[in-house]
Tab-separated table of C-alpha atoms in Angstrom:
chain	number	residue	atom	x	y	z
A	1	ARG	CA	-128.136	-66.368	179.268
A	2	GLN	CA	-130.569	-69.261	179.633
A	3	GLY	CA	-131.215	-69.965	183.307
A	4	VAL	CA	-129.870	-66.584	184.510
A	5	ARG	CA	-132.346	-64.146	186.049
A	6	PRO	CA	-132.125	-61.131	188.411
A	7	LEU	CA	-132.930	-61.548	192.122
A	8	PRO	CA	-134.394	-58.228	193.299
A	9	GLY	CA	-133.510	-57.296	196.902
A	10	PHE	CA	-130.800	-59.953	197.202
A	11	THR	CA	-127.190	-58.929	197.990
A	12	LEU	CA	-124.220	-61.296	197.894
A	13	ALA	CA	-121.047	-60.468	199.852
A	14	VAL	CA	-117.739	-62.322	199.492
A	15	THR	CA	-114.942	-61.963	202.042
A	16	GLN	CA	-111.470	-63.372	201.506
A	17	HIS	CA	-109.485	-64.628	204.494
A	18	GLU	CA	-105.748	-65.305	204.217
A	19	ALA	CA	-103.791	-67.384	206.688
A	20	VAL	CA	-100.001	-67.752	206.648
A	21	LEU	CA	-99.277	-71.340	207.644
A	22	GLU	CA	-95.504	-71.116	207.293
A	23	GLU	CA	-93.151	-68.231	206.522
A	24	PRO	CA	-89.590	-69.273	205.629
A	25	THR	CA	-86.749	-66.948	206.466
A	26	VAL	CA	-83.154	-66.678	205.341
A	27	ALA	CA	-80.408	-64.560	206.817
A	28	ASN	CA	-77.613	-62.290	205.697
A	29	VAL	CA	-74.322	-62.755	207.539
A	30	VAL	CA	-72.600	-59.442	208.260
A	31	GLY	CA	-69.236	-58.643	209.832
A	32	ILE	CA	-68.015	-55.173	210.815
A	33	LEU	CA	-64.464	-53.906	211.235
A	34	GLU	CA	-64.590	-50.464	212.795
A	35	GLY	CA	-62.398	-47.835	211.187
A	36	SER	CA	-59.463	-46.214	212.945
A	37	ASP	CA	-59.976	-42.590	211.910
A	38	PRO	CA	-62.189	-40.589	214.319
A	39	ALA	CA	-64.038	-38.905	211.441
A	40	LEU	CA	-63.920	-41.470	208.623
A	41	ARG	CA	-64.965	-44.380	210.835
A	42	ASN	CA	-68.508	-43.011	210.490
A	43	GLU	CA	-68.349	-43.955	206.808
A	44	ALA	CA	-68.135	-47.465	205.361
A	45	VAL	CA	-66.822	-49.535	202.498
A	46	LEU	CA	-69.156	-52.464	201.877
A	47	PHE	CA	-67.964	-55.816	200.475
A	48	THR	CA	-70.699	-58.158	199.217
A	49	GLY	CA	-70.995	-61.673	197.835
A	50	HIS	CA	-74.131	-63.823	197.647
A	51	MET	CA	-74.085	-67.197	199.395
A	52	ASP	CA	-77.239	-68.744	197.917
A	53	HIS	CA	-77.628	-70.801	194.763
A	54	VAL	CA	-80.363	-72.332	192.618
A	55	GLY	CA	-80.641	-75.649	194.442
A	56	VAL	CA	-81.192	-79.022	192.814
A	57	VAL	CA	-82.332	-80.485	189.519
A	58	GLY	CA	-86.059	-79.999	189.162
A	59	GLY	CA	-85.879	-76.339	190.084
A	60	ARG	CA	-83.984	-73.910	187.896
A	61	CYS	CA	-81.031	-76.253	187.538
A	62	GLN	CA	-80.915	-78.806	184.730
A	63	PRO	CA	-79.242	-82.226	184.673
A	64	SER	CA	-75.976	-82.700	182.849
A	65	ARG	CA	-75.016	-85.581	180.557
A	66	ALA	CA	-71.542	-85.448	182.112
A	67	ALA	CA	-72.987	-86.239	185.545
A	68	PRO	CA	-76.474	-87.742	185.082
A	69	ALA	CA	-76.705	-89.031	188.663
A	70	ASP	CA	-75.805	-85.679	190.201
A	71	SER	CA	-78.809	-83.578	191.161
A	72	ILE	CA	-77.156	-80.778	193.177
A	73	CYS	CA	-76.034	-77.521	191.589
A	74	ASN	CA	-73.006	-76.890	193.778
A	75	GLY	CA	-72.296	-73.342	192.611
A	76	ALA	CA	-68.537	-73.382	193.087
A	77	ASP	CA	-68.076	-70.324	190.891
A	78	ASP	CA	-71.584	-68.901	191.355
A	79	ASN	CA	-71.079	-67.952	194.062
A	80	ALA	CA	-69.019	-69.920	196.536
A	81	SER	CA	-66.031	-68.157	194.975
A	82	GLY	CA	-67.328	-64.688	195.850
A	83	THR	CA	-68.502	-65.733	199.309
A	84	VAL	CA	-65.085	-67.162	200.161
A	85	GLY	CA	-63.556	-63.983	198.741
A	86	VAL	CA	-65.569	-61.793	201.129
A	87	ILE	CA	-64.575	-63.989	204.091
A	88	GLU	CA	-60.895	-63.877	203.133
A	89	LEU	CA	-61.045	-60.109	202.708
A	90	ALA	CA	-62.436	-59.805	206.224
A	91	ARG	CA	-59.675	-62.055	207.534
A	92	ALA	CA	-56.972	-60.041	205.765
A	93	PHE	CA	-58.246	-56.593	206.776
A	94	ALA	CA	-58.548	-57.713	210.410
A	95	THR	CA	-54.782	-58.266	210.552
A	96	LEU	CA	-53.885	-54.677	209.619
A	97	ARG	CA	-52.388	-52.354	212.233
A	98	PRO	CA	-53.524	-49.671	212.260
A	99	ARG	CA	-56.912	-50.589	210.936
A	100	PRO	CA	-58.192	-48.871	207.769
A	101	ALA	CA	-59.561	-45.369	208.315
A	102	ARG	CA	-63.134	-46.097	207.227
A	103	THR	CA	-65.278	-48.829	208.729
A	104	LEU	CA	-65.424	-51.975	206.618
A	105	VAL	CA	-68.599	-54.054	206.330
A	106	PHE	CA	-68.464	-57.615	204.970
A	107	ALA	CA	-71.842	-59.007	203.921
A	108	ALA	CA	-72.515	-62.546	202.734
A	109	VAL	CA	-75.999	-61.868	201.428
A	110	THR	CA	-78.743	-64.323	200.648
A	111	ALA	CA	-81.412	-64.849	197.992
A	112	GLU	CA	-79.552	-63.157	195.136
A	113	GLU	CA	-80.906	-65.818	192.801
A	114	ARG	CA	-84.438	-64.907	193.882
A	115	GLY	CA	-84.121	-61.228	193.021
A	116	LEU	CA	-81.262	-59.686	195.056
A	117	LEU	CA	-83.444	-60.040	198.148
A	118	GLY	CA	-80.609	-60.147	200.683
A	119	ALA	CA	-78.947	-57.063	199.236
A	120	ARG	CA	-82.252	-55.222	199.170
A	121	HIS	CA	-82.866	-56.165	202.803
A	122	TYR	CA	-79.457	-54.821	203.795
A	123	LEU	CA	-80.205	-51.638	201.873
A	124	ALA	CA	-83.354	-51.204	203.965
A	125	HIS	CA	-81.542	-52.089	207.226
A	126	PRO	CA	-77.905	-50.983	206.814
A	127	VAL	CA	-75.406	-51.220	209.661
A	128	VAL	CA	-73.922	-47.939	208.393
A	129	PRO	CA	-76.340	-45.487	206.718
A	130	ILE	CA	-76.321	-45.751	202.933
A	131	GLU	CA	-75.565	-42.061	202.544
A	132	ARG	CA	-72.358	-42.727	204.504
A	133	THR	CA	-71.393	-45.766	202.411
A	134	ALA	CA	-68.478	-44.673	200.244
A	135	ALA	CA	-68.414	-47.684	197.907
A	136	VAL	CA	-69.638	-51.229	197.333
A	137	ILE	CA	-67.227	-53.916	196.112
A	138	ASN	CA	-69.151	-56.988	194.956
A	139	LEU	CA	-67.627	-60.399	194.223
A	140	ASP	CA	-69.871	-62.621	192.100
A	141	MET	CA	-68.211	-65.447	190.130
A	142	ILE	CA	-64.456	-64.867	190.289
A	143	ALA	CA	-63.116	-68.391	189.702
A	144	ARG	CA	-63.599	-68.828	185.950
A	145	ASN	CA	-62.003	-65.742	184.403
A	146	PRO	CA	-59.830	-66.282	181.330
A	147	ARG	CA	-56.269	-66.830	182.471
A	148	ASP	CA	-54.541	-63.795	184.022
A	149	THR	CA	-57.543	-61.512	183.605
A	150	VAL	CA	-60.134	-60.115	185.974
A	151	GLY	CA	-63.570	-59.278	184.644
A	152	LEU	CA	-65.578	-56.290	185.794
A	153	VAL	CA	-69.013	-55.096	184.713
A	154	GLY	CA	-69.481	-51.336	184.509
A	155	LYS	CA	-65.787	-50.977	185.278
A	156	ASP	CA	-65.601	-47.312	184.344
A	157	TYR	CA	-68.998	-46.281	185.683
A	158	SER	CA	-67.089	-44.670	188.547
A	159	SER	CA	-63.569	-43.757	189.602
A	160	LEU	CA	-63.306	-47.260	191.092
A	161	GLY	CA	-62.399	-48.530	187.620
A	162	ALA	CA	-59.286	-46.351	187.543
A	163	LEU	CA	-58.365	-47.641	191.013
A	164	VAL	CA	-58.518	-51.217	189.710
A	165	ASP	CA	-56.289	-50.338	186.755
A	166	ARG	CA	-53.759	-48.598	189.010
A	167	ALA	CA	-53.712	-51.403	191.556
A	168	ALA	CA	-53.107	-53.950	188.795
A	169	ARG	CA	-50.198	-51.865	187.433
A	170	GLU	CA	-48.653	-51.268	190.852
A	171	HIS	CA	-48.854	-54.941	191.781
A	172	PRO	CA	-47.549	-56.854	188.751
A	173	GLU	CA	-47.076	-59.909	190.963
A	174	LEU	CA	-50.856	-60.350	190.744
A	175	ARG	CA	-50.547	-60.907	186.972
A	176	LEU	CA	-54.045	-59.610	186.306
A	177	ALA	CA	-55.297	-57.543	183.388
A	178	PRO	CA	-58.661	-55.865	184.180
A	179	LYS	CA	-61.250	-56.476	181.445
A	180	GLU	CA	-64.687	-54.935	180.965
A	181	HIS	CA	-67.646	-57.329	180.663
A	182	GLU	CA	-70.646	-56.076	178.743
A	183	GLY	CA	-74.132	-56.284	180.218
A	184	MET	CA	-75.319	-57.964	183.437
A	185	TYR	CA	-74.769	-54.801	185.530
A	186	ALA	CA	-78.233	-55.110	187.062
A	187	GLY	CA	-77.778	-58.813	187.820
A	188	SER	CA	-75.947	-58.866	191.135
A	189	ASP	CA	-75.920	-57.554	194.690
A	190	HIS	CA	-74.168	-54.239	194.079
A	191	TYR	CA	-77.056	-53.039	191.924
A	192	PRO	CA	-79.568	-51.904	194.596
A	193	PHE	CA	-76.792	-49.773	196.091
A	194	ALA	CA	-75.853	-48.324	192.712
A	195	LEU	CA	-79.482	-47.342	192.182
A	196	ARG	CA	-79.219	-45.352	195.407
A	197	GLY	CA	-76.087	-43.575	194.210
A	198	VAL	CA	-73.314	-45.598	195.865
A	199	PRO	CA	-70.332	-46.079	193.485
A	200	SER	CA	-70.077	-49.835	192.951
A	201	LEU	CA	-67.531	-52.270	191.557
A	202	PHE	CA	-68.687	-55.636	190.195
A	203	PHE	CA	-66.026	-58.370	189.927
A	204	PHE	CA	-67.405	-61.031	187.543
A	205	SER	CA	-65.857	-63.830	185.496
A	206	GLY	CA	-68.552	-63.880	182.829
A	207	GLU	CA	-71.081	-66.565	181.961
A	208	HIS	CA	-69.902	-70.074	181.097
A	209	PRO	CA	-71.568	-73.412	180.212
A	210	ASP	CA	-71.496	-74.608	183.841
A	211	LEU	CA	-73.479	-71.623	185.135
A	212	HIS	CA	-76.529	-72.908	187.072
A	213	GLN	CA	-75.612	-76.475	186.149
A	214	VAL	CA	-74.580	-79.485	188.207
A	215	THR	CA	-71.114	-79.164	186.659
A	216	ASP	CA	-70.265	-75.900	188.456
A	217	ASN	CA	-67.941	-77.869	190.728
A	218	VAL	CA	-64.807	-76.901	192.616
A	219	GLU	CA	-62.477	-78.931	190.391
A	220	ARG	CA	-63.351	-76.591	187.524
A	221	ALA	CA	-62.590	-73.470	189.540
A	222	ASP	CA	-59.284	-71.666	189.119
A	223	THR	CA	-58.715	-71.174	192.829
A	224	GLU	CA	-55.173	-69.843	192.443
A	225	GLN	CA	-56.308	-67.054	190.144
A	226	ALA	CA	-59.391	-66.367	192.288
A	227	ALA	CA	-57.009	-65.760	195.203
A	228	ARG	CA	-55.133	-63.202	193.110
A	229	ILE	CA	-58.413	-61.466	192.255
A	230	VAL	CA	-59.272	-61.248	195.948
A	231	ARG	CA	-55.859	-59.682	196.592
A	232	LEU	CA	-56.625	-57.095	193.917
A	233	ALA	CA	-59.995	-56.373	195.550
A	234	PHE	CA	-58.137	-55.968	198.846
A	235	ARG	CA	-55.838	-53.336	197.334
A	236	VAL	CA	-58.764	-51.424	195.864
A	237	GLY	CA	-60.772	-51.607	199.087
A	238	LEU	CA	-57.816	-50.447	201.160
A	239	GLU	CA	-57.335	-47.443	198.892
A	240	VAL	CA	-60.986	-46.476	199.210
A	241	ALA	CA	-60.943	-47.000	202.966
A	242	ASN	CA	-57.921	-44.757	203.534
A	243	THR	CA	-58.561	-41.962	201.014
A	244	ILE	CA	-60.433	-38.932	202.338
A	245	ALA	CA	-62.174	-38.221	199.024
A	246	ARG	CA	-64.882	-40.717	198.158
A	247	PRO	CA	-65.116	-42.491	194.786
A	248	THR	CA	-67.159	-40.548	192.225
A	249	TRP	CA	-69.511	-41.514	189.409
A	250	ASP	CA	-68.923	-40.945	185.739
A	251	PRO	CA	-71.666	-38.371	184.998
A	252	GLU	CA	-73.134	-40.283	182.035
A	253	ALA	CA	-73.191	-43.569	183.952
A	254	ARG	CA	-74.792	-41.900	186.938
A	255	ALA	CA	-77.540	-40.493	184.736
A	256	ARG	CA	-78.243	-44.013	183.391
A	257	VAL	CA	-78.059	-45.943	186.662
A	258	VAL	CA	-78.923	-43.826	189.687
A	259	ARG	CA	-82.584	-43.324	190.519
A	260	PRO	CA	-83.620	-40.306	192.598
């Protein structure tokens, strides 16, 4: 303590000032198709897919020996595939006459890779109240499933899993066998809604070596099969939209996932 001594009667005050010089913003893109039923149109089925990615080499993305000069992580599977799926679902549902009974909301959400920020923002500012949201159908990486399969995480957490199985059986032309993926349930945009008690379905192809790499390019995507997966999601969404009874949770899954 050499050189340190008390200063009687002396008071030091420190005040911190913070100035925001720049505040970046990003936007969700949301489309709404109003339902046709006078009562059920006050409820919604929400389709989500995140449109952001990890950026370029030097951030979270790493260079690839296969393409050393390429610095952009294109994200064809993660998650251009899901974003295109949401857009195509909106296009398909808009052609139906009559329209589905419940209102349909299509949300291309942002900043999933930064912590589900776009989904959380929608949850705080929903176009249809969350308590009147019957289900969330989330498309995140649907272009790299093993051939003729469709992966789902938490498939049987709710009655939505049985709807997927039935739709796949009733539409053999889709040539899709639903498969459960372990883990990752908290890793995509459906999760904030599930925490609030909304039954949620998570379409997911599973992790692969090109995830968050510069090699996640469109030529490696199985676009034909991804289109079949979107058609399956359409069938499930239509069933939810037109059925009076809402999807229900498996009691054990609800106890694990939903937070009061």
